[in-house]
Coordinates of C-alpha atoms and ligand atoms in Angstrom, one line a residue:
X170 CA -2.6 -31.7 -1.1
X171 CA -5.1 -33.9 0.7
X172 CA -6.2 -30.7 3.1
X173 CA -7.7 -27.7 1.9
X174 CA -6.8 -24.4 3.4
X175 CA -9.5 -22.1 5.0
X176 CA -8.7 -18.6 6.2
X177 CA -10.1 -15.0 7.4
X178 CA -8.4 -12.1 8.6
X179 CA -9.2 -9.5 11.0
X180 CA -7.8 -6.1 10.3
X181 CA -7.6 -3.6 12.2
X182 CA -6.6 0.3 10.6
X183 CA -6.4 3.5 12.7
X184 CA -8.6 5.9 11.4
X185 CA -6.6 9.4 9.9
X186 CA -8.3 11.9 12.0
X187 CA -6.5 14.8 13.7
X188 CA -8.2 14.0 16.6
X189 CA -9.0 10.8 19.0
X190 CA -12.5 9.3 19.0
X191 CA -14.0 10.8 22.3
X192 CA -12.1 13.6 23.4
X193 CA -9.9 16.8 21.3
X194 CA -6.5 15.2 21.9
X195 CA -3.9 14.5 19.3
X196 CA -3.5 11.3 17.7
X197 CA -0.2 12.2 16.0
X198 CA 2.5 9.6 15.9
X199 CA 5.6 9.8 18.1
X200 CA 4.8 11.9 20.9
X201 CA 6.6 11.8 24.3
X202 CA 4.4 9.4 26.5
X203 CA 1.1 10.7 28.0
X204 CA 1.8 14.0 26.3
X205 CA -1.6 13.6 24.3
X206 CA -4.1 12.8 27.0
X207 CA -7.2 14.0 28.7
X208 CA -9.3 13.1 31.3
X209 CA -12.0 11.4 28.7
X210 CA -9.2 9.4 27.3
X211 CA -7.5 8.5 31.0
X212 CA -10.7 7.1 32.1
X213 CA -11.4 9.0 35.0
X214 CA -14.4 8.6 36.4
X215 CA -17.6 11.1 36.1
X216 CA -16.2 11.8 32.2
X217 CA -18.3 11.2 28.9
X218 CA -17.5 10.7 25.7
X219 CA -19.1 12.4 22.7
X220 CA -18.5 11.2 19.3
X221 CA -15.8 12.3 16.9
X222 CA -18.0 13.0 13.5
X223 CA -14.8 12.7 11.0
X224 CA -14.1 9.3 12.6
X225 CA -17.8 7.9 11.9
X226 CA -17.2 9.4 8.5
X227 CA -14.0 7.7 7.7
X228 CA -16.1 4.6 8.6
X229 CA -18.7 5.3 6.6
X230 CA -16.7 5.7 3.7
X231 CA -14.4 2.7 4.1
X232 CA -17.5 0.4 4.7
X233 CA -19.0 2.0 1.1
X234 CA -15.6 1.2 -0.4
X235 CA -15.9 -2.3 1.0
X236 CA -19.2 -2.7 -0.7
X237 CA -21.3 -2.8 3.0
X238 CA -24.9 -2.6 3.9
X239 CA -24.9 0.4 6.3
X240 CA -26.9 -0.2 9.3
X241 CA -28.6 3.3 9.5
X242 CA -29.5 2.4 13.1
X243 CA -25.9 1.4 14.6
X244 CA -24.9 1.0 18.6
X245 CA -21.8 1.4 20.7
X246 CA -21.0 -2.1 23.2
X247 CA -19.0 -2.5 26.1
X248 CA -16.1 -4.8 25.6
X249 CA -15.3 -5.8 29.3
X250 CA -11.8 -6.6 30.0
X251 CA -8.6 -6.0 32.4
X252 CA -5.2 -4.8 30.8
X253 CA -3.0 -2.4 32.5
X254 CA -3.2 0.2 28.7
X255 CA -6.9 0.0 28.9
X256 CA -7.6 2.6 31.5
X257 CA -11.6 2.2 31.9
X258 CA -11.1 -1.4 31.8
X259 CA -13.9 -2.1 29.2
X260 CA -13.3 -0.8 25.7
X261 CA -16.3 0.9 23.6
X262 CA -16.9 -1.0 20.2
X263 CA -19.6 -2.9 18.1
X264 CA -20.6 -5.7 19.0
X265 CA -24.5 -5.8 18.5
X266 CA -25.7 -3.8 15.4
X267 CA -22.2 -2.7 13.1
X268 CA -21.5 -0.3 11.2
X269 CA -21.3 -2.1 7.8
X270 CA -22.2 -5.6 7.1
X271 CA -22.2 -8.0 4.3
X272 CA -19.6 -6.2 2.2
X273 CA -17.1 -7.8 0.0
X274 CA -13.8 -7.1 -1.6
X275 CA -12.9 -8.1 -4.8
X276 CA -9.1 -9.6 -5.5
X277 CA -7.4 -11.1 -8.5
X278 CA -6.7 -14.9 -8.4
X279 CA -5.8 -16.9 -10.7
X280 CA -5.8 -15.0 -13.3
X281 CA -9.7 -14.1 -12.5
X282 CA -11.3 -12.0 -9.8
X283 CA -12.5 -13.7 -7.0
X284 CA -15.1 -11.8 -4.1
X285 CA -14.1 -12.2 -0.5
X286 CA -16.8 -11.1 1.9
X287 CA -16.6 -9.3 4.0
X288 CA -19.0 -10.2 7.6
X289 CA -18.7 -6.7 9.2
X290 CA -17.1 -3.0 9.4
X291 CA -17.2 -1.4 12.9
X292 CA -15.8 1.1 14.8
X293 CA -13.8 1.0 18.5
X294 CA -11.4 2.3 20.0
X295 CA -7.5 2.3 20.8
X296 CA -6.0 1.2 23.8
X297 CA -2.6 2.6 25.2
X298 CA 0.4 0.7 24.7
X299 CA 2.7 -1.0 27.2
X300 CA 6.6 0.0 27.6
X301 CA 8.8 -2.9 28.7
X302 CA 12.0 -1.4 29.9
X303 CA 15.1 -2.6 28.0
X304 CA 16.6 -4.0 31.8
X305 CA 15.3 -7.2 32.1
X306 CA 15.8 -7.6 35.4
X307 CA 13.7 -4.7 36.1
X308 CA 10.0 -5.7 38.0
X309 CA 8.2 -2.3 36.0
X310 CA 6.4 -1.6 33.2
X311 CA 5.4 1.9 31.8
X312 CA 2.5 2.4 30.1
X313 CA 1.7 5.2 27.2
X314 CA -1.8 6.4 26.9
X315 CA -1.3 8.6 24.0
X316 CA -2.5 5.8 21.7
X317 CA -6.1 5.2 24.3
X318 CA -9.0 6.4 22.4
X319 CA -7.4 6.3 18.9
X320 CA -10.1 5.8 16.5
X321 CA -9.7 2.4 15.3
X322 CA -11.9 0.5 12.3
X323 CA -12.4 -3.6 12.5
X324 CA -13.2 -4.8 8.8
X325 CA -13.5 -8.6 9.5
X326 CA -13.7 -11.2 6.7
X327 CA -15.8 -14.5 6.0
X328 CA -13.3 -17.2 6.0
X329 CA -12.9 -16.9 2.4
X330 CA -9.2 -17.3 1.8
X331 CA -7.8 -20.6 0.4
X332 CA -4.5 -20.1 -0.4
X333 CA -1.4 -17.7 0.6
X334 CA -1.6 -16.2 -2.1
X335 CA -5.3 -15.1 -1.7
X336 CA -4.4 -13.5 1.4
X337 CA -1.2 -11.5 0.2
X338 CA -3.8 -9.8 -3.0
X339 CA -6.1 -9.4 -0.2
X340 CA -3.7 -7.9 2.5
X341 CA -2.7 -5.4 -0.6
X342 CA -6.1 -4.8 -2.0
X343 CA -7.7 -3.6 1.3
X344 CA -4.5 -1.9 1.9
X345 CA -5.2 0.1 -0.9
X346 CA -8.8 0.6 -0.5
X347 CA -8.1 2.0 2.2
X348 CA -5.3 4.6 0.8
X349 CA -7.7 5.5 -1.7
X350 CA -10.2 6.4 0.4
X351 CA -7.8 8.4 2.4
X352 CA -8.7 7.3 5.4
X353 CA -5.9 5.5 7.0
X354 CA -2.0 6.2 6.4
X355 CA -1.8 2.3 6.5
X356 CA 1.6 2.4 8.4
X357 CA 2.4 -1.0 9.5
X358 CA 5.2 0.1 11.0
X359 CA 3.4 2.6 13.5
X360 CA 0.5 0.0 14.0
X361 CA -2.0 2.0 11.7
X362 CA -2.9 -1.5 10.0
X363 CA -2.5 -4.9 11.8
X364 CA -3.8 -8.0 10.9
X365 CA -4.7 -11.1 12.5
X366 CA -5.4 -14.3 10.8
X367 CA -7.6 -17.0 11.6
X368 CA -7.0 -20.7 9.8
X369 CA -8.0 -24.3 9.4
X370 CA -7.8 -26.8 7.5
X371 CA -10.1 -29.6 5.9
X372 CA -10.5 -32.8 3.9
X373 CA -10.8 -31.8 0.3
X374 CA -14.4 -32.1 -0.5
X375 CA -15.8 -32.0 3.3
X376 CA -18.5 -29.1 3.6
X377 CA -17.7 -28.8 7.3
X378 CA -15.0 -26.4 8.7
X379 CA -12.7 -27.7 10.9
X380 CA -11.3 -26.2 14.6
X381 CA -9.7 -22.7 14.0
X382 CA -6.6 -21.3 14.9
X383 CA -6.3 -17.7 15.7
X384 CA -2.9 -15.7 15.4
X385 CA -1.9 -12.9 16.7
X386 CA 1.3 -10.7 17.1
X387 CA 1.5 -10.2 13.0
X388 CA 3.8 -7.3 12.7
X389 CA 4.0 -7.2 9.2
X390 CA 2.3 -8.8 6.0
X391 CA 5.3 -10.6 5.0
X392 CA 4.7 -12.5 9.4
X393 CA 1.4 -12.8 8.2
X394 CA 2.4 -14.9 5.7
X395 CA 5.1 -16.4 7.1
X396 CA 2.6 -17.9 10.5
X397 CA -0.4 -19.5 8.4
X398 CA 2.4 -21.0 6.3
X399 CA 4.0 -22.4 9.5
X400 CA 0.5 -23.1 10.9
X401 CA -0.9 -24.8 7.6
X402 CA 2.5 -27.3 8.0
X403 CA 1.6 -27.9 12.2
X404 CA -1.8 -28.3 11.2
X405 CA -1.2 -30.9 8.9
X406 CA 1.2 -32.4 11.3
X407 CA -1.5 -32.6 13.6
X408 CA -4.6 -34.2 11.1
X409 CA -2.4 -36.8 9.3
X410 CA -0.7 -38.9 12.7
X411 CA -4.7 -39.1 13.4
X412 CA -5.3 -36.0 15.9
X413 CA -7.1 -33.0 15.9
X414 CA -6.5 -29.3 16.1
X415 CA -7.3 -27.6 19.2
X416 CA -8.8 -24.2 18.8
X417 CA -7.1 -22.0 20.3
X418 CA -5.2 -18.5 19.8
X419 CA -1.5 -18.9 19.1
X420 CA 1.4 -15.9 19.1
X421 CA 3.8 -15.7 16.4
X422 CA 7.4 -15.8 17.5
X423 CA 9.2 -13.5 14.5
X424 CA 12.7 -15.0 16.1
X425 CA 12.1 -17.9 16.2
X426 CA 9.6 -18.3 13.1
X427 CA 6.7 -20.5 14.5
X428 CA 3.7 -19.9 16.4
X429 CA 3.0 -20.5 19.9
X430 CA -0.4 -21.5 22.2
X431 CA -1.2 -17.9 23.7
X432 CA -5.1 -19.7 25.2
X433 CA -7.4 -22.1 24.7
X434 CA -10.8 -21.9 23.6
X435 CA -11.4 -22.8 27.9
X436 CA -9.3 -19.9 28.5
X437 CA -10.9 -17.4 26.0
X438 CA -12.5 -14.3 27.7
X439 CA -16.0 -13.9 28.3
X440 CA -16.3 -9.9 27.5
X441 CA -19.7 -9.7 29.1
X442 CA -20.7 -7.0 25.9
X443 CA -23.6 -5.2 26.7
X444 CA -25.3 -1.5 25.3
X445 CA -22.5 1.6 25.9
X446 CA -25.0 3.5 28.2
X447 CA -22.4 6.6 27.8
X448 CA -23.3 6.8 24.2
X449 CA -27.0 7.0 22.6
X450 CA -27.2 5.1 19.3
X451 CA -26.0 6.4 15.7
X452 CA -28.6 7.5 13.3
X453 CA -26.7 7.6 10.2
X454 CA -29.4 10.0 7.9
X455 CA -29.7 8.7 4.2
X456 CA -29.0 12.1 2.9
X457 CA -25.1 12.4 4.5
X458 CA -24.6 8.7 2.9
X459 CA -25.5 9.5 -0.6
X460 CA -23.3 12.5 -0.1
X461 CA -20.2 9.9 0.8
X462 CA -21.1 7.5 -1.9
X463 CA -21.3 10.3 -4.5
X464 CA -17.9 11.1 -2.8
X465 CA -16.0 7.5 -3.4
X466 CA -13.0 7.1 -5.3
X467 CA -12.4 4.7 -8.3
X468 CA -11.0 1.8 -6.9
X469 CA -7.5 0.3 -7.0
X470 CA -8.6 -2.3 -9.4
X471 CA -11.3 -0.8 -11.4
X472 CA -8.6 1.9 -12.7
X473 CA -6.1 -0.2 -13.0
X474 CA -8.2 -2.3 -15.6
X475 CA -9.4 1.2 -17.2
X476 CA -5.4 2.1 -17.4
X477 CA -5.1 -1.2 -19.9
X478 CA -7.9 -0.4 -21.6
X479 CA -8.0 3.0 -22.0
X480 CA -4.3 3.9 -22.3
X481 CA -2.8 0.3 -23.9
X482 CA -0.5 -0.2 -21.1
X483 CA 0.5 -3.3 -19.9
X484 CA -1.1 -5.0 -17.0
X485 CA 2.2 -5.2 -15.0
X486 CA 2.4 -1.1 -15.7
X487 CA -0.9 -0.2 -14.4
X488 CA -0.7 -2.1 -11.8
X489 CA 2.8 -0.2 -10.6
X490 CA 1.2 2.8 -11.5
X491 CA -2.3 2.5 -9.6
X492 CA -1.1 1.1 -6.5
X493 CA -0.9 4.7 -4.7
X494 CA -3.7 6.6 -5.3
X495 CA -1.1 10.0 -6.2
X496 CA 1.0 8.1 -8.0
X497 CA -1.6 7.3 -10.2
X498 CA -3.2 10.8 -9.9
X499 CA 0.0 12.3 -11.6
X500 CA 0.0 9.7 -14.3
X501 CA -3.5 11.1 -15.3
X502 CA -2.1 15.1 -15.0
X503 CA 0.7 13.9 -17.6
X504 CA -1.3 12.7 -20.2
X505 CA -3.7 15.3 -19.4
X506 CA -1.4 17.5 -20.5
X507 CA 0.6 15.4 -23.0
X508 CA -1.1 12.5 -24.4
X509 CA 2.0 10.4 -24.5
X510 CA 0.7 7.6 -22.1
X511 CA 3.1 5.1 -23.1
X512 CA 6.4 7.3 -22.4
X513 CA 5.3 9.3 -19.4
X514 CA 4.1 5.7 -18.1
X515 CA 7.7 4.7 -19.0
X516 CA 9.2 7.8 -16.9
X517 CA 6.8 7.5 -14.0
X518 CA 7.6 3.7 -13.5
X519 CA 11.1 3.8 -14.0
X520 CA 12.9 7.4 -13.1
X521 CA 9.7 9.2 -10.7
X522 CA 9.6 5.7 -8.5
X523 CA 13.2 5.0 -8.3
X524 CA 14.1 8.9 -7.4
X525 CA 10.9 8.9 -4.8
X526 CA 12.2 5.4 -3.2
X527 CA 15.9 6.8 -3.1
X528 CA 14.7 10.3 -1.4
X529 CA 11.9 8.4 0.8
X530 CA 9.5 10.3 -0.9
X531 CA 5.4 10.6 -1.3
X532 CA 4.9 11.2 -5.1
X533 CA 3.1 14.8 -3.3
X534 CA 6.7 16.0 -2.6
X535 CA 8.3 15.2 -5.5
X536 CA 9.9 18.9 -7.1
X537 CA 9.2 17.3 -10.5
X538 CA 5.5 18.4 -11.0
X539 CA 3.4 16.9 -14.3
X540 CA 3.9 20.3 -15.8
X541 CA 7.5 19.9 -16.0
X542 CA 7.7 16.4 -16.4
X543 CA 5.7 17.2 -19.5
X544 CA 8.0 19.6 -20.6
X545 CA 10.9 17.3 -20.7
X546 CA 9.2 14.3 -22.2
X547 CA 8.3 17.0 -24.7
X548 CA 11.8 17.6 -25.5
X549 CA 12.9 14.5 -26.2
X550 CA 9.9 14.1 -28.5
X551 CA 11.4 16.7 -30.3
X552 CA 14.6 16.1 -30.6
X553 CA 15.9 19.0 -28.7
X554 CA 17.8 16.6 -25.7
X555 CA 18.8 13.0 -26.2
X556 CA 17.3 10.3 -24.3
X557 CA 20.5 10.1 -21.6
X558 CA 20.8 14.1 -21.5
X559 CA 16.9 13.8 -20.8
X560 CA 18.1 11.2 -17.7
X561 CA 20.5 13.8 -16.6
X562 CA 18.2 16.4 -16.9
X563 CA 15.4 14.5 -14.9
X564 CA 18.0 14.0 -11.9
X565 CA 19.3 17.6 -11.8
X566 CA 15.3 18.6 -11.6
X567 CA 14.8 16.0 -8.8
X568 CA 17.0 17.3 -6.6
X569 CA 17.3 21.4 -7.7
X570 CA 13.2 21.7 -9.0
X571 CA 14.6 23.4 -12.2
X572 CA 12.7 24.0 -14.9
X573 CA 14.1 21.4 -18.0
X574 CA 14.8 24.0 -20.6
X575 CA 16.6 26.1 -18.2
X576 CA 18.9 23.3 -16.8
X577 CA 19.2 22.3 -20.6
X578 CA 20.5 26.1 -21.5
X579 CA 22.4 26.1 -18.9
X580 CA 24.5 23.0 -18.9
X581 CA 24.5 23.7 -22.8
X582 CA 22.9 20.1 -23.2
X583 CA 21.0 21.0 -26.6
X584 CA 20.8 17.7 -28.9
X585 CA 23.7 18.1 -31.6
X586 CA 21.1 18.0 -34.7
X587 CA 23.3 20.1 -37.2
X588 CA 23.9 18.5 -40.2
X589 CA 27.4 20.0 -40.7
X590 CA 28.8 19.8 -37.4
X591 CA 27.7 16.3 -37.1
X592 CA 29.2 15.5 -40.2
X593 CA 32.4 17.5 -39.1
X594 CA 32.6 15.1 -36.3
X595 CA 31.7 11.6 -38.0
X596 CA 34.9 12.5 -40.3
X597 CA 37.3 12.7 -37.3
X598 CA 35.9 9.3 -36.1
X599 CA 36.6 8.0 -39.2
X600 CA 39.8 9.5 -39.5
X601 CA 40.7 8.6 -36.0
X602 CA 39.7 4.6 -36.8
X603 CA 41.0 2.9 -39.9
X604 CA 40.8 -0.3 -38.7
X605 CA 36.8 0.1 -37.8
X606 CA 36.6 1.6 -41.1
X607 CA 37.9 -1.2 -43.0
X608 CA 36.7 -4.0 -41.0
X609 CA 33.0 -2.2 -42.1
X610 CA 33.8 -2.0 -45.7
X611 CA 34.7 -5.8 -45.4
X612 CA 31.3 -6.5 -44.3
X613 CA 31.4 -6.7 -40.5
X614 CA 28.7 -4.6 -39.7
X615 CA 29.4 -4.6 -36.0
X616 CA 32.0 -2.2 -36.8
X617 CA 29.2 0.1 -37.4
X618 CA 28.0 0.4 -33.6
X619 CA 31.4 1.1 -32.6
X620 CA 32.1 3.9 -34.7
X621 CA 28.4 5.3 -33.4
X622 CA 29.1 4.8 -30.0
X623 CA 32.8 6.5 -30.7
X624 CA 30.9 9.8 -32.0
X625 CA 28.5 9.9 -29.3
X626 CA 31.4 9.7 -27.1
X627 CA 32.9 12.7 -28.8
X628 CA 29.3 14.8 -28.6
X629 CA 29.8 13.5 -24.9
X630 CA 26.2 12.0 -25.3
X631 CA 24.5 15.4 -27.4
X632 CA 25.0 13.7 -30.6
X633 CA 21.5 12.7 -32.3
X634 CA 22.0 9.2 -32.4
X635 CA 19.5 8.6 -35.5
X636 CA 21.5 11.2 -37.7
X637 CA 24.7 9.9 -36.4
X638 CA 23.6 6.7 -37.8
X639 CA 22.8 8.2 -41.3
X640 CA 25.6 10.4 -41.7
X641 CA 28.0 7.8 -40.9
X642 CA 26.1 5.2 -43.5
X643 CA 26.6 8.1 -45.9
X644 CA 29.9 8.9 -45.1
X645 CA 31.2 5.1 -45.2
X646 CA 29.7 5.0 -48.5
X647 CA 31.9 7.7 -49.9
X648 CA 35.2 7.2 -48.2
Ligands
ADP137 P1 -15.5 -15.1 16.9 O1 -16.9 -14.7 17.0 O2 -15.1 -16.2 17.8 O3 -14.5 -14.0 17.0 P2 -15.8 -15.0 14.1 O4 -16.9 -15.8 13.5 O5 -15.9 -13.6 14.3 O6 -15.3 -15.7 15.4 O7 -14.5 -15.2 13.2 C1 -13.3 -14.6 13.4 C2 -12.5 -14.8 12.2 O8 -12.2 -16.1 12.0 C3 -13.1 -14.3 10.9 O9 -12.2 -13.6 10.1 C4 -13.5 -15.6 10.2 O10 -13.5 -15.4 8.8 C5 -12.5 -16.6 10.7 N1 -13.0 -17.9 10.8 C6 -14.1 -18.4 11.4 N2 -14.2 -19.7 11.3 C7 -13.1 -20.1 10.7 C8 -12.6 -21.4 10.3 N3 -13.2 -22.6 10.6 N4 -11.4 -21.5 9.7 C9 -10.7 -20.4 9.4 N5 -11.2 -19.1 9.7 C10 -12.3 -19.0 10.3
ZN138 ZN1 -8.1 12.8 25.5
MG139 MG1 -14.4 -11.9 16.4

């Protein structure tokens, strides 16, 4: 590779309050259109806006979680532009003194960890959204306003990023900073994280940046992805048959997979910023801060490390189990309760994710609670249900909420660990297999797994598969 890649991203996270940013209207998801509007968030004229405290906590938070200088003193700017969602045709932001500045996250690379910076936190605010009718002959648009005045955060990055694989860890690690934090739901899919990606590229070893390409119109992380690898082959297009990459934004087309010029640094907008004279500056009082540091979670990445070290599980399994914040939660409540990290790790990873992907579940709603997961890893400590009764158990408590030992009494699933009675049935098998029996005595040793498997069969799966293994050696002995 003669080039070397340079990228930052912009993200953009709706903020999880109940409420918008200037006014008491709902921010829920989903609404029929202009059902959750006001005349603050409509724009009409003669209206003020007065600061939604949670929102300007939420920020706070995030920017601490980011690693941010807080600028005690911060200011709300006019963004001047015209767009039919934005009703007061200027949108309030940051512009002058941020939120949070000079923060930086930290993401695994190569096997290391490697800091991305992050330039600045601040907060703004949501514009509507436009409705293009399905007709396209038809000369109207609709417009929704539920979404104007949504609080929105803008965390932009240094360009830091050198590869695509940096930005996928980053993309994910902010993702769940955020999660933890609790202060965005993070649904791509609703638009409650977006990202857009800035990217050039240079001669290995030149200091210099070179022209940057903005993109927009990322729907998803995997489009993300998908447009800087498109725009790191154009770009090299461009540089090697001698020319040079215009800066510019460019739109990526998710049919047609490749980006497209949106503007031109001539066309860009001049947003004429200046001081929001609606609003009076933030001071942010040391005391409330130190009250939301105090307040921080442990992040993704520093538990997931503690997980390996504390716990001896495997990277890979820590990672699966710290990547939601209640996922990870309940692992903790389990070995509370049962230090058995490396089986209730197993249970979690394997049978609570798969039955919470299959139900389209949040780990909150699962009907399996520590407690009884607990219980039933208990069990089959103890020898009281086989490991596959223990599976069937787990799914009949996924979907009824049963309690383990009461499904197990009913269903009469107790682990067959009687001496006699396994012994009764171990001399059936043998009576019913001859051939096995002999083929075993002649030294094929396979012959042995059958006959197992055949008394398990038998016990339909309640057979203790250790003392079936016993008893039979014993029995084969003496027949
Ligand atoms: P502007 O002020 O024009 O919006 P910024 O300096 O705020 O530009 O940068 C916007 C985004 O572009 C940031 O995420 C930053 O990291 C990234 N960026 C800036 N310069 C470059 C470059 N030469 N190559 C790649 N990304 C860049
Ligand atoms: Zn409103
Ligand atoms: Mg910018």
């Amino acid at each position: 590779m003669k080039y070397e890649v340079v990228i930052g991203l912009e993200t953009h996270t709706e903020l999880a309050t109940t409420s918008k940013l200037w006014c008491g209207c709902s921010t829920v998801f989903g609404a029929p259109p202009n059902t959750q509007v006001c005349p603050v968030c409509l724009g009409m004229p003669g209206v003020l806006p007065v600061l939604n405290k949670k929102a300007l906590e939420y920020s706070l938070k995030a920017s601490l979680a980011l690693n941010c200088r807080i600028n005690l003193f911060s200011t709300f700017d006019r963004k001047n532009y015209y767009y039919p969602d934005l009703p007061k045709n200027y949108q309030i932001s940051q512009n002058h003194l941020n939120l949070g500045v000079g923060g930086y996250v930290e993401i695994r690379s190569n096997g290391g960890t490697k800091k991305i910076n992050i330039n600045n936190v601040h907060l703004e605010e949501e514009a509507g959204k436009l409705v293009h009718p399905e007709d396209a002959s038809a000369d109207y648009s609709l417009v929704d306003f539920n979404r104007a005045g949504v609080p929105l955060l803008e965390i932009v990055t240094e360009p830091d990023m050198r590869s695509l694989e940096e930005v996928e860890q980053f993309m994910q690690t902010l993702r769940n900073i955020l999660l933890y934090n609790e202060v965005s739901d993070c649904k791509m899919q609703e638009g409650s994280l977006r990202f857009e990606a800035s990217i050039s590229l240079r001669p290995v070893g030149q200091k210099k940046l070179g022209s940057r390409v903005e993109m927009k119109n990322l729907n998803s992380m995997k489009a993300v992805l998908k447009a800087l690898e498109y725009e790191i082959n154009r770009q090299t297009g461009v540089l090697d048959s001698g020319g040079k990459v215009d800066m510019e934004t460019r739109l990526w087309d998710e049919v047609r997979e490749r980006t497209e010029r949106m503007r031109t640094k001539e066309e860009a907008h001049d947003y004429r910023y200046f001081p929001e004279p609606d609003l009076v500056p933030m001071v942010i009082e040391e005391r409330w801060l130190s009250e939301l540091r105090s307040m921080l979670p442990e992040l993704p990445l520093t538990r997931r490390n503690r997980f390996v070290e504390v716990y001896s599980l495997s990277d890979y399994d820590a990672r699966v189990l710290t990547e939601d914040k209640a996922v990870a939660d309940y692992f903790e409540r389990c070995v509370e309760l049962h230090a058995a990290p490396k089986s209730l790790c197993n249970w979690i990873t394997n049978d609570v994710l798969r039955e919470l992907k299959e139900r389209r579940l949040g780990i909150r709603d699962f009907k399996v609670r520590p407690e009884a997961l607990v219980g039933l890893v208990v069990m089959v400590e103890k020898g009281t249900v086989s490991m596959p009764t223990a599976r069937e158990v787990f799914a009949d408590m996924a979907s009824s909420g049963s309690d383990a030992v009461k499904i197990v009494e009913e269903k009469g699933l107790l682990q067959i660990s009687d001496r006699e009675e396994l012994e009764r049935l171990v001399l059936k098998v043998l009576d019913e297999n001859p051939s096995a029996v002999s083929d075993y005595q002649k030294g094929k040793k396979t012959a042995l797994g059958f006959l197992v498997g055949q008394v398990m069969r038998q016990s339909t799966g309640k057979a203790n598969p250790k003392m079936v293994n016993e008893v039979l050696i014993q029995k084969l002995k003496t027949n």
